[in-house]
CSV table of C-alpha atoms and ligand atoms in Angstrom, one decimal:
chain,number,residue,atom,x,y,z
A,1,UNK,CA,-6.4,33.4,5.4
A,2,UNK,CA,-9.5,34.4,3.5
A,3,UNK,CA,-8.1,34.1,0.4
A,4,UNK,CA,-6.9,30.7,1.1
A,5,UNK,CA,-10.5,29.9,2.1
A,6,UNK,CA,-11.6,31.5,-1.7
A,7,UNK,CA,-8.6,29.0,-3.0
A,8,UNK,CA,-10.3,25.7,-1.1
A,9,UNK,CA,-14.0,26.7,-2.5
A,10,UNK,CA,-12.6,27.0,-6.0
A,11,UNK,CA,-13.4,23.9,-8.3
A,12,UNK,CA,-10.0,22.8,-9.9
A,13,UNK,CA,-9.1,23.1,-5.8
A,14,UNK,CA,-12.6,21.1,-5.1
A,15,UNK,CA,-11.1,18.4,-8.0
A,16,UNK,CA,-7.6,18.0,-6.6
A,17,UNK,CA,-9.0,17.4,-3.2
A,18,UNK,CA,-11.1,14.7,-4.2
A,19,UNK,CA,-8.2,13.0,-6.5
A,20,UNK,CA,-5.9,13.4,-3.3
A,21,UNK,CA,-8.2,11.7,-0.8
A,22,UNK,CA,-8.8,8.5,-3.1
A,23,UNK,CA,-4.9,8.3,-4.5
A,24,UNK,CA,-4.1,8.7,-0.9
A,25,UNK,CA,-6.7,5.4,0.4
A,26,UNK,CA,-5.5,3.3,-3.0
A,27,UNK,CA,-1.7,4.5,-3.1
A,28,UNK,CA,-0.6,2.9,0.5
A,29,UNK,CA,-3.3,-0.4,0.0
A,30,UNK,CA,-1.4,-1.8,-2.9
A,31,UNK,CA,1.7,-0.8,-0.9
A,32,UNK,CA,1.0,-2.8,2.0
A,33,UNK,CA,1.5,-6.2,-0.4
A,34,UNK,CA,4.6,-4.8,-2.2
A,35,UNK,CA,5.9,-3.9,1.4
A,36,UNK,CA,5.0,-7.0,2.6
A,37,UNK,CA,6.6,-9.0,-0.5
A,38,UNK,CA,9.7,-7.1,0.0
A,39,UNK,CA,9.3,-5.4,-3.5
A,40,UNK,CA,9.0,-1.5,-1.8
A,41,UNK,CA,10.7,0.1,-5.0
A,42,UNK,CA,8.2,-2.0,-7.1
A,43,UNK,CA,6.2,1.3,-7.6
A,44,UNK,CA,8.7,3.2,-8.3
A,45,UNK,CA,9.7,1.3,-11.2
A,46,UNK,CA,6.3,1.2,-12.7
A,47,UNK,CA,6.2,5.1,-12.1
A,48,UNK,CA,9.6,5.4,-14.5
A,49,UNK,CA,7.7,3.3,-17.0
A,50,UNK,CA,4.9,5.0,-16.9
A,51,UNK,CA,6.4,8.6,-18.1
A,52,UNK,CA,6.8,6.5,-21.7
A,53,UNK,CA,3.1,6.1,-21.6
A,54,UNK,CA,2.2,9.8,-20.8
A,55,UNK,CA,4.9,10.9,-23.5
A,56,UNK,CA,2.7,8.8,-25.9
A,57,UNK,CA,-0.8,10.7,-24.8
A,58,UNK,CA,1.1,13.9,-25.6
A,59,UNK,CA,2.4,12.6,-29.0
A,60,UNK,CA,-1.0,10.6,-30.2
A,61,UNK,CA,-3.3,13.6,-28.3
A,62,UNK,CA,-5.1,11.3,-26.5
A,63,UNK,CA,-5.4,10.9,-22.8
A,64,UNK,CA,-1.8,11.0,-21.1
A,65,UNK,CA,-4.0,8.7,-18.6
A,66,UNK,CA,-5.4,5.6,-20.6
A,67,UNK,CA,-1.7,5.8,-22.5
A,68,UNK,CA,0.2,5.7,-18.9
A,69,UNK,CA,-2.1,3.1,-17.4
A,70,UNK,CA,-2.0,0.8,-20.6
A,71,UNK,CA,1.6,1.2,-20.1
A,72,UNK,CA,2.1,0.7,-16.4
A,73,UNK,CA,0.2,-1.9,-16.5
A,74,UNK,CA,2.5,-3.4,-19.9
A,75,UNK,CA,5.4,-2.7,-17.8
A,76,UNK,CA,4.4,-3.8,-14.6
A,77,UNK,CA,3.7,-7.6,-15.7
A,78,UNK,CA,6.8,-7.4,-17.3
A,79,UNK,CA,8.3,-6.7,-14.5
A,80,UNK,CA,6.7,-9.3,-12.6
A,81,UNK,CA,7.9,-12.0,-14.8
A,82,UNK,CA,11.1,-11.1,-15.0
A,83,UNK,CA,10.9,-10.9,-10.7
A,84,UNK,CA,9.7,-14.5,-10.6
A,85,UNK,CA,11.9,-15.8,-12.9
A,86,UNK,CA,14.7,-14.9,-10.4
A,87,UNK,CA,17.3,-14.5,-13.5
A,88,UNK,CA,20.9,-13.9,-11.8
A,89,UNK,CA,21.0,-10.6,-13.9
A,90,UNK,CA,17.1,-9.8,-13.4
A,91,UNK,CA,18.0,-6.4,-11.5
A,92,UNK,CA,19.9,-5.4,-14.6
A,93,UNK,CA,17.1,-6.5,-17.1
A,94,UNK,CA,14.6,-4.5,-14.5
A,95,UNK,CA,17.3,-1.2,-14.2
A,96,UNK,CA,17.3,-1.3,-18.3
A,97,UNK,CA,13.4,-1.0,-18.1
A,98,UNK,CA,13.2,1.6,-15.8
A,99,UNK,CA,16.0,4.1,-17.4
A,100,UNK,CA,14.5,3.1,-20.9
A,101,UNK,CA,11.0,4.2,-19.7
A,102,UNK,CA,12.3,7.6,-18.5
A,103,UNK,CA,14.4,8.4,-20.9
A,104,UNK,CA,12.2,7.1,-24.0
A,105,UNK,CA,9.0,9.4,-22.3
A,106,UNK,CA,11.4,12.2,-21.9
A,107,UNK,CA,12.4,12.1,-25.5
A,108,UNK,CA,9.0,11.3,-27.0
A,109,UNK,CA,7.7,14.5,-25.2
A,110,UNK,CA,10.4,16.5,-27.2
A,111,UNK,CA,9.4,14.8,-30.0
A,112,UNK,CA,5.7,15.7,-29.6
A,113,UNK,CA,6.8,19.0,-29.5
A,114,UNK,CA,5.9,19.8,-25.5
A,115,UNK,CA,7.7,21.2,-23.3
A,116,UNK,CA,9.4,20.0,-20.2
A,117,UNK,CA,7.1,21.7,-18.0
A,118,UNK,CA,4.3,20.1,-19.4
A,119,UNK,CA,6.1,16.3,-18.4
A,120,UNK,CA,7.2,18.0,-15.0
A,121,UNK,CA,3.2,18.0,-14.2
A,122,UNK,CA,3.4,14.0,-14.1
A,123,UNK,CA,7.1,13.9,-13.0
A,124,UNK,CA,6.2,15.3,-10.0
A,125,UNK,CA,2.1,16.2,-9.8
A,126,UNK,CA,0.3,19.3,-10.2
A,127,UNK,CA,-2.8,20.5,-8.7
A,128,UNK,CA,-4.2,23.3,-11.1
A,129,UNK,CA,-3.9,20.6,-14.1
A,130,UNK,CA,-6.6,18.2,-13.0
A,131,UNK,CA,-9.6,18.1,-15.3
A,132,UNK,CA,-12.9,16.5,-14.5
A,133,UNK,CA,-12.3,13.7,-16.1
A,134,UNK,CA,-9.0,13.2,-14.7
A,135,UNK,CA,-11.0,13.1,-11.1
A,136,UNK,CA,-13.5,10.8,-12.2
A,137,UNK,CA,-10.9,8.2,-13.9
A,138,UNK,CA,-8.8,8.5,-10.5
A,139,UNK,CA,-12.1,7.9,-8.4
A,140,UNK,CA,-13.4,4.8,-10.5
A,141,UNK,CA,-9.7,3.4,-10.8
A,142,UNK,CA,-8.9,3.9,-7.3
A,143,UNK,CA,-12.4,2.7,-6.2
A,144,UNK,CA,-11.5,-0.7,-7.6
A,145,UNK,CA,-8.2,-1.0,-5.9
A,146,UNK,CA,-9.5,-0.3,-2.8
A,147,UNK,CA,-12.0,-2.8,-2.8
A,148,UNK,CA,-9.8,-5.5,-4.6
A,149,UNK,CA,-7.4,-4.9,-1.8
A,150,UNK,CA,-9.8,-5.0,1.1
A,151,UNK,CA,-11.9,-7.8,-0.7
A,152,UNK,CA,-9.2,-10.2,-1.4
A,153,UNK,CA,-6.8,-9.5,1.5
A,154,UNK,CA,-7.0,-13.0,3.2
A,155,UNK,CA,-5.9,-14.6,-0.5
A,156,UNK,CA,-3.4,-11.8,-1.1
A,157,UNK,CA,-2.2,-11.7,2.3
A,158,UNK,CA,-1.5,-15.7,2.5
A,159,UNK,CA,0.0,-15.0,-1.0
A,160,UNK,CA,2.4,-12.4,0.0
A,161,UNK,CA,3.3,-14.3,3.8
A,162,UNK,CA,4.4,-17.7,2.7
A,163,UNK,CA,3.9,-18.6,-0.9
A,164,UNK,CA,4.7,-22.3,-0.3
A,165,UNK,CA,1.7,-22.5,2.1
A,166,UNK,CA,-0.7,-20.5,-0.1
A,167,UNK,CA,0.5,-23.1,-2.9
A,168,UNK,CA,0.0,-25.9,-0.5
A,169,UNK,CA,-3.8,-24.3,0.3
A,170,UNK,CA,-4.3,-23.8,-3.7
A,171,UNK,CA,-3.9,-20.8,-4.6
A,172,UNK,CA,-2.8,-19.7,-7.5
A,173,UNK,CA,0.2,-17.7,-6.9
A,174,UNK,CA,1.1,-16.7,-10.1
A,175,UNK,CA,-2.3,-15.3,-10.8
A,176,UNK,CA,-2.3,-13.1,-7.4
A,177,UNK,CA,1.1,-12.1,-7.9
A,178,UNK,CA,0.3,-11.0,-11.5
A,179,UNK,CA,-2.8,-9.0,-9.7
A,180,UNK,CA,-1.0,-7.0,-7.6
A,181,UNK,CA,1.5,-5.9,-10.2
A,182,UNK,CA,-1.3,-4.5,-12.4
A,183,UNK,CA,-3.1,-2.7,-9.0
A,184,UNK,CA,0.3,-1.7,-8.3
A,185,UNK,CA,0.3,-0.2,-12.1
A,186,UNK,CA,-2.9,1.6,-12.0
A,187,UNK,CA,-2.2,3.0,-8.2
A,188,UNK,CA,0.7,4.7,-9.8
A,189,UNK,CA,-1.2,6.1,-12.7
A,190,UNK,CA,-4.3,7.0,-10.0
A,191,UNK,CA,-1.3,8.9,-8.3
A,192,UNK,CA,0.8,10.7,-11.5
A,193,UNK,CA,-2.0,13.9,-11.3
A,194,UNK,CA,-1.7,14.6,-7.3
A,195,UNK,CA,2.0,12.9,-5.9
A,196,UNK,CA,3.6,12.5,-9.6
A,197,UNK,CA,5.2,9.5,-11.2
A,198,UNK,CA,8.8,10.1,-9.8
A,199,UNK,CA,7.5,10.5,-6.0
A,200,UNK,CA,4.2,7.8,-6.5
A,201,UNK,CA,6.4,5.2,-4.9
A,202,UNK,CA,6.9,7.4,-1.4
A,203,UNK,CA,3.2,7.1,-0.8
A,204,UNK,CA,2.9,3.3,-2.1
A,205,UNK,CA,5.6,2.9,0.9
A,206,UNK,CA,6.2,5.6,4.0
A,207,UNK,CA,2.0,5.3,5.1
A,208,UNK,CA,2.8,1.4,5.4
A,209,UNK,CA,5.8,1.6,6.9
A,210,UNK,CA,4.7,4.1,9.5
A,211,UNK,CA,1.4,2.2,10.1
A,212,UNK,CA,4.0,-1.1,10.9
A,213,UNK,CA,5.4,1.0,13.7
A,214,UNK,CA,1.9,0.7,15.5
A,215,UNK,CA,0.4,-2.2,14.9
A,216,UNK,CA,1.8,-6.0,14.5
A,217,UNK,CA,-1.5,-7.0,13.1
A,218,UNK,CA,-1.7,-7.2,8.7
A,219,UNK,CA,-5.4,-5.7,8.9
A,220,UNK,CA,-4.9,-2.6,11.0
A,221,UNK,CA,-1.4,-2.4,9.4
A,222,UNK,CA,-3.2,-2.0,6.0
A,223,UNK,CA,-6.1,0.2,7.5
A,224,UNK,CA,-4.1,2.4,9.5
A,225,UNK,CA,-1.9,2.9,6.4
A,226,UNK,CA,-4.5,3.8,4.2
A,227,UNK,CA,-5.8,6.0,6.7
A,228,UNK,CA,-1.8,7.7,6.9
A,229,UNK,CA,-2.3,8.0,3.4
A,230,UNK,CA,-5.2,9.8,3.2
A,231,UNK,CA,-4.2,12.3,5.5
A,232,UNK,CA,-0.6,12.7,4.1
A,233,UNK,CA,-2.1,13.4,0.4
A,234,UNK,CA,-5.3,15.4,1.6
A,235,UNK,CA,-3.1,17.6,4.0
A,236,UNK,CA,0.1,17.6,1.7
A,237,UNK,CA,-2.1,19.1,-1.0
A,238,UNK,CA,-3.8,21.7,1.2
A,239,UNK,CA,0.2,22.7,2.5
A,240,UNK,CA,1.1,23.0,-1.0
A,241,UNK,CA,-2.0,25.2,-1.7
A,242,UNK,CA,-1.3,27.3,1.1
A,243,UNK,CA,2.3,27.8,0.2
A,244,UNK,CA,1.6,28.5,-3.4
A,245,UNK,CA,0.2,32.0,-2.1
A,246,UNK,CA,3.7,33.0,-1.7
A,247,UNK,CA,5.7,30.2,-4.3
A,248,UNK,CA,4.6,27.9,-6.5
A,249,UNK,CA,4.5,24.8,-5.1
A,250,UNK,CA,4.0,20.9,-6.6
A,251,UNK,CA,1.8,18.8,-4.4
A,252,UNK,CA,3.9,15.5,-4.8
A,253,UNK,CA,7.2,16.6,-2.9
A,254,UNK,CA,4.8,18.1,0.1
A,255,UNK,CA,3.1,15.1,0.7
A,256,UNK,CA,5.6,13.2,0.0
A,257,UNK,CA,7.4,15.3,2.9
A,258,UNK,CA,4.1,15.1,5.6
A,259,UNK,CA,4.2,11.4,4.9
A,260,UNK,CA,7.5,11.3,6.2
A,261,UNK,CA,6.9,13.4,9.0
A,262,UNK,CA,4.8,11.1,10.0
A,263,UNK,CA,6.9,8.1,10.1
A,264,UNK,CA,9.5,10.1,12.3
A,265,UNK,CA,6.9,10.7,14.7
A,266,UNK,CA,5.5,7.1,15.0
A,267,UNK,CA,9.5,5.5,14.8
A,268,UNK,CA,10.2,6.5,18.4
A,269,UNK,CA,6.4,5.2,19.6
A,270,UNK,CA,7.2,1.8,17.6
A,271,UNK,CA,10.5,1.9,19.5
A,272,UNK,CA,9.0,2.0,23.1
A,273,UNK,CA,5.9,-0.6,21.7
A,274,UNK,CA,8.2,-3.0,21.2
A,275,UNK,CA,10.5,-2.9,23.8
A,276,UNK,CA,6.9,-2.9,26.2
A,277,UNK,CA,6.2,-5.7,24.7
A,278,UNK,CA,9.3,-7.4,25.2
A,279,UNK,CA,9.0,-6.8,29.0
A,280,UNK,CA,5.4,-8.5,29.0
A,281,UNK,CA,7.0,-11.8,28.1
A,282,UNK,CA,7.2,-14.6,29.0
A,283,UNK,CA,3.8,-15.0,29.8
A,284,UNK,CA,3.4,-16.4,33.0
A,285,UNK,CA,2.4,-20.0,33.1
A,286,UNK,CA,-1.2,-20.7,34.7
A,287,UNK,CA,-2.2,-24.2,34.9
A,288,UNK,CA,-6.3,-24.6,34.4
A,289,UNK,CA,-8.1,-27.4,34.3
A,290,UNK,CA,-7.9,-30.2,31.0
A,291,UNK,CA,-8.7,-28.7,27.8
A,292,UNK,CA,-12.4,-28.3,27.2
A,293,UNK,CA,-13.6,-28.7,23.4
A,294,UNK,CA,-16.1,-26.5,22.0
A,295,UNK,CA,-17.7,-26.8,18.6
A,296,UNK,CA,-18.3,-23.9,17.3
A,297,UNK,CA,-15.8,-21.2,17.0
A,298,UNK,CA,-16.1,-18.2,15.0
A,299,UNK,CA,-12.8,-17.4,14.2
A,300,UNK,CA,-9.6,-18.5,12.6
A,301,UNK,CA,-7.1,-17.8,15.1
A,302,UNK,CA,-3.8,-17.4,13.3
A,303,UNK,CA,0.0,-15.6,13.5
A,304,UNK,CA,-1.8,-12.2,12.6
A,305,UNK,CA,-5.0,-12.3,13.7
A,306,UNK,CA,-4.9,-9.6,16.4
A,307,UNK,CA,-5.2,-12.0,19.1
A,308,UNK,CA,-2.2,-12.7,22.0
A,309,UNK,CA,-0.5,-15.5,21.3
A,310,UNK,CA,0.7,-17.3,24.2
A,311,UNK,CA,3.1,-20.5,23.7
A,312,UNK,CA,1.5,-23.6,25.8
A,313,UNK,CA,3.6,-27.0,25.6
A,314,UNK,CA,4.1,-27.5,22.1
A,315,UNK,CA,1.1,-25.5,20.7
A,316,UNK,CA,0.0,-21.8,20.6
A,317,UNK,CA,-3.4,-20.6,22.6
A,318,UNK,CA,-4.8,-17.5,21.6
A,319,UNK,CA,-6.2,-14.6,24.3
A,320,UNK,CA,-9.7,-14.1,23.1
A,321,UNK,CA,-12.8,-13.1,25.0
A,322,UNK,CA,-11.0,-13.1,28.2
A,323,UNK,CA,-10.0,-17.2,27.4
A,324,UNK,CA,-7.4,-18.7,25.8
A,325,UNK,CA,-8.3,-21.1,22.6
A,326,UNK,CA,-5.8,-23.5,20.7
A,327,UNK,CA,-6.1,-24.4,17.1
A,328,UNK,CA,-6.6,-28.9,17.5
A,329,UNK,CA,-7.1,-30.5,14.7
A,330,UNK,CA,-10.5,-29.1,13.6
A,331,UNK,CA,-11.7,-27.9,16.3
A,332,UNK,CA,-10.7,-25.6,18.9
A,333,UNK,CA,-10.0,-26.1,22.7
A,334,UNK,CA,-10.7,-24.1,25.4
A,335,UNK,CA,-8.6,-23.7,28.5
B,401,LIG,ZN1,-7.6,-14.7,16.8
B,402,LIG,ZN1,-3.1,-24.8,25.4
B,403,LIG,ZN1,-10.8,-18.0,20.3
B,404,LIG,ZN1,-8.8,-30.9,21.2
């Protein structure tokens, strides 16, 4: 136990603890639009086109890092366009990418005259290979996902919901589409050093997913996920640590593992939540007094604002403060 204390105090452990907490925060916040857009594998795509780009940092010797991300990100709008063209044979065009990526990095790495194992640390993460620089290129790039995510969530979240609506409200939706590709693209290349680029996609996805067994609401959905995240790459990496005492072991497949450990444990509680909440309604009907406008309101009550929704004649009132409000026109009434 000691020594494993020595392990955690020693600075390439110090680095890959710091590059695990921020992939794990930036990882499952892009996820959360690709999960909600119904494009879960989208990571995983950009992680097989990715490898090309490391396998040219080990042929040029430059940074495997600037090569993957100018790459991921390359591939990533390319992606995207073919997605929103909606081509009847799009999945082909995107499954020729993706085995063209992997294949062309594995090659190129021969090539370059390095070895598998030296790939396998980006295939799949590695936790004694992260240099300072690595860390402090995964902090700044996953610093600016985070807050792009967090910042922009009501335009990327009407975005991702309905497009025709965010159309309607004019947005544009080609632009915030094209914006989540390339944070999807530099989440994966944040995550190639700690989870790998074959696995990246797990942690894009299971933190989300599990965090959607909780909560109803798109904010703490997103929250609680990067929060799943955090702990899942953090703790995933420490496990690995640990077991490396006895056997080598990659970081990516643990985490990848505790991640999913933690969406078994949260499918039975989402289970039970909804079926509770399925035996709350219908909500029974009180009649008040006529509706009562007030002026001021300082909130947007919507589908997912966290707020009950109760159905009243042919409009929805929202439980807040103890009251129930209804959207009118532009104002809200109170009842
Ligand atoms: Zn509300
Ligand atoms: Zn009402
Ligand atoms: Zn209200
Ligand atoms: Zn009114």
């Amino acid at each position: 136990m000691s020594d494993y204390l020595d392990l955690l105090g020693l600075p390439f452990m110090q680095r890959a603890i710091l590059a695990a907490l921020f992939t794990g925060l930036a990882a499952p916040a892009v996820g959360t639009y690709l999960v909600q857009r119904r494009l879960a594998l989208m990571g995983d795509g950009i992680g097989h086109v990715a490898v090309t780009g490391v396998a040219i940092g080990l042929l040029t010797g430059t940074s495997p890092t600037w090569t993957a991300v100018v790459v991921a990100v390359i591939g990533a709008v390319v992606i995207e366009v073919i997605r929103e063209r909606g081509h009847a044979n799009g999945d082909v065009a995107l499954a020729l990418l993706f085995y063209g990526g992997l294949a062309g990095g594995v090659l190129i790495t021969g090539l370059a005259g390095q070895s598998g194992a030296r790939l396998q640390t980006y295939l799949f993460g590695s936790i004694v290979t992260v240099s300072v620089s690595d860390v402090i290129v995964t902090m700044v790039l996953a610093a600016v996902v985070v807050l792009v995510c967090v910042g922009l969530a009501p335009q990327l979240f009407a975005v991702a919901q309905d497009q025709e609506f965010a159309r309607v409200a004019g947005l544009n939706i080609r632009a915030y589409n094209l914006l989540v590709a390339v944070l999807a693209a530099v989440s994966v290349t944040v995550a190639m050093r700690t989870v790998g680029l074959l696995l990246v996609s797990a942690l894009m996805v299971v933190p989300v997913a599990t965090a959607q067994q909780l909560s109803r609401s798109f904010r703490t959905t997103l929250t609680a996920a990067m929060v799943l995240g955090t702990i899942a790459s953090v703790g995933g990496l420490l496990l690995s640590a640990y077991a490396s005492g006895h056997a080598r072991v990659a970081p990516g497949p643990t985490i990848v593992l505790l991640a999913l450990a933690g969406f078994v444990v949260a499918w039975p509680l989402g289970v039970w939540l909804r079926s509770r909440r399925r035996l709350q309604r219908p909500f029974p009907v009180v009649e008040t007094a006529a509706h009562q406008e007030i002026d001021q309101h300082p909130h947007d009550h919507g589908e997912d604002c966290g707020h009950v929704g109760v159905p009243h004649g042919d409009h929805v009132d929202y439980v807040h403060d103890g009251h129930r409000h209804a959207p009118h026109g532009r104002h809200y009434d109170e009842h």
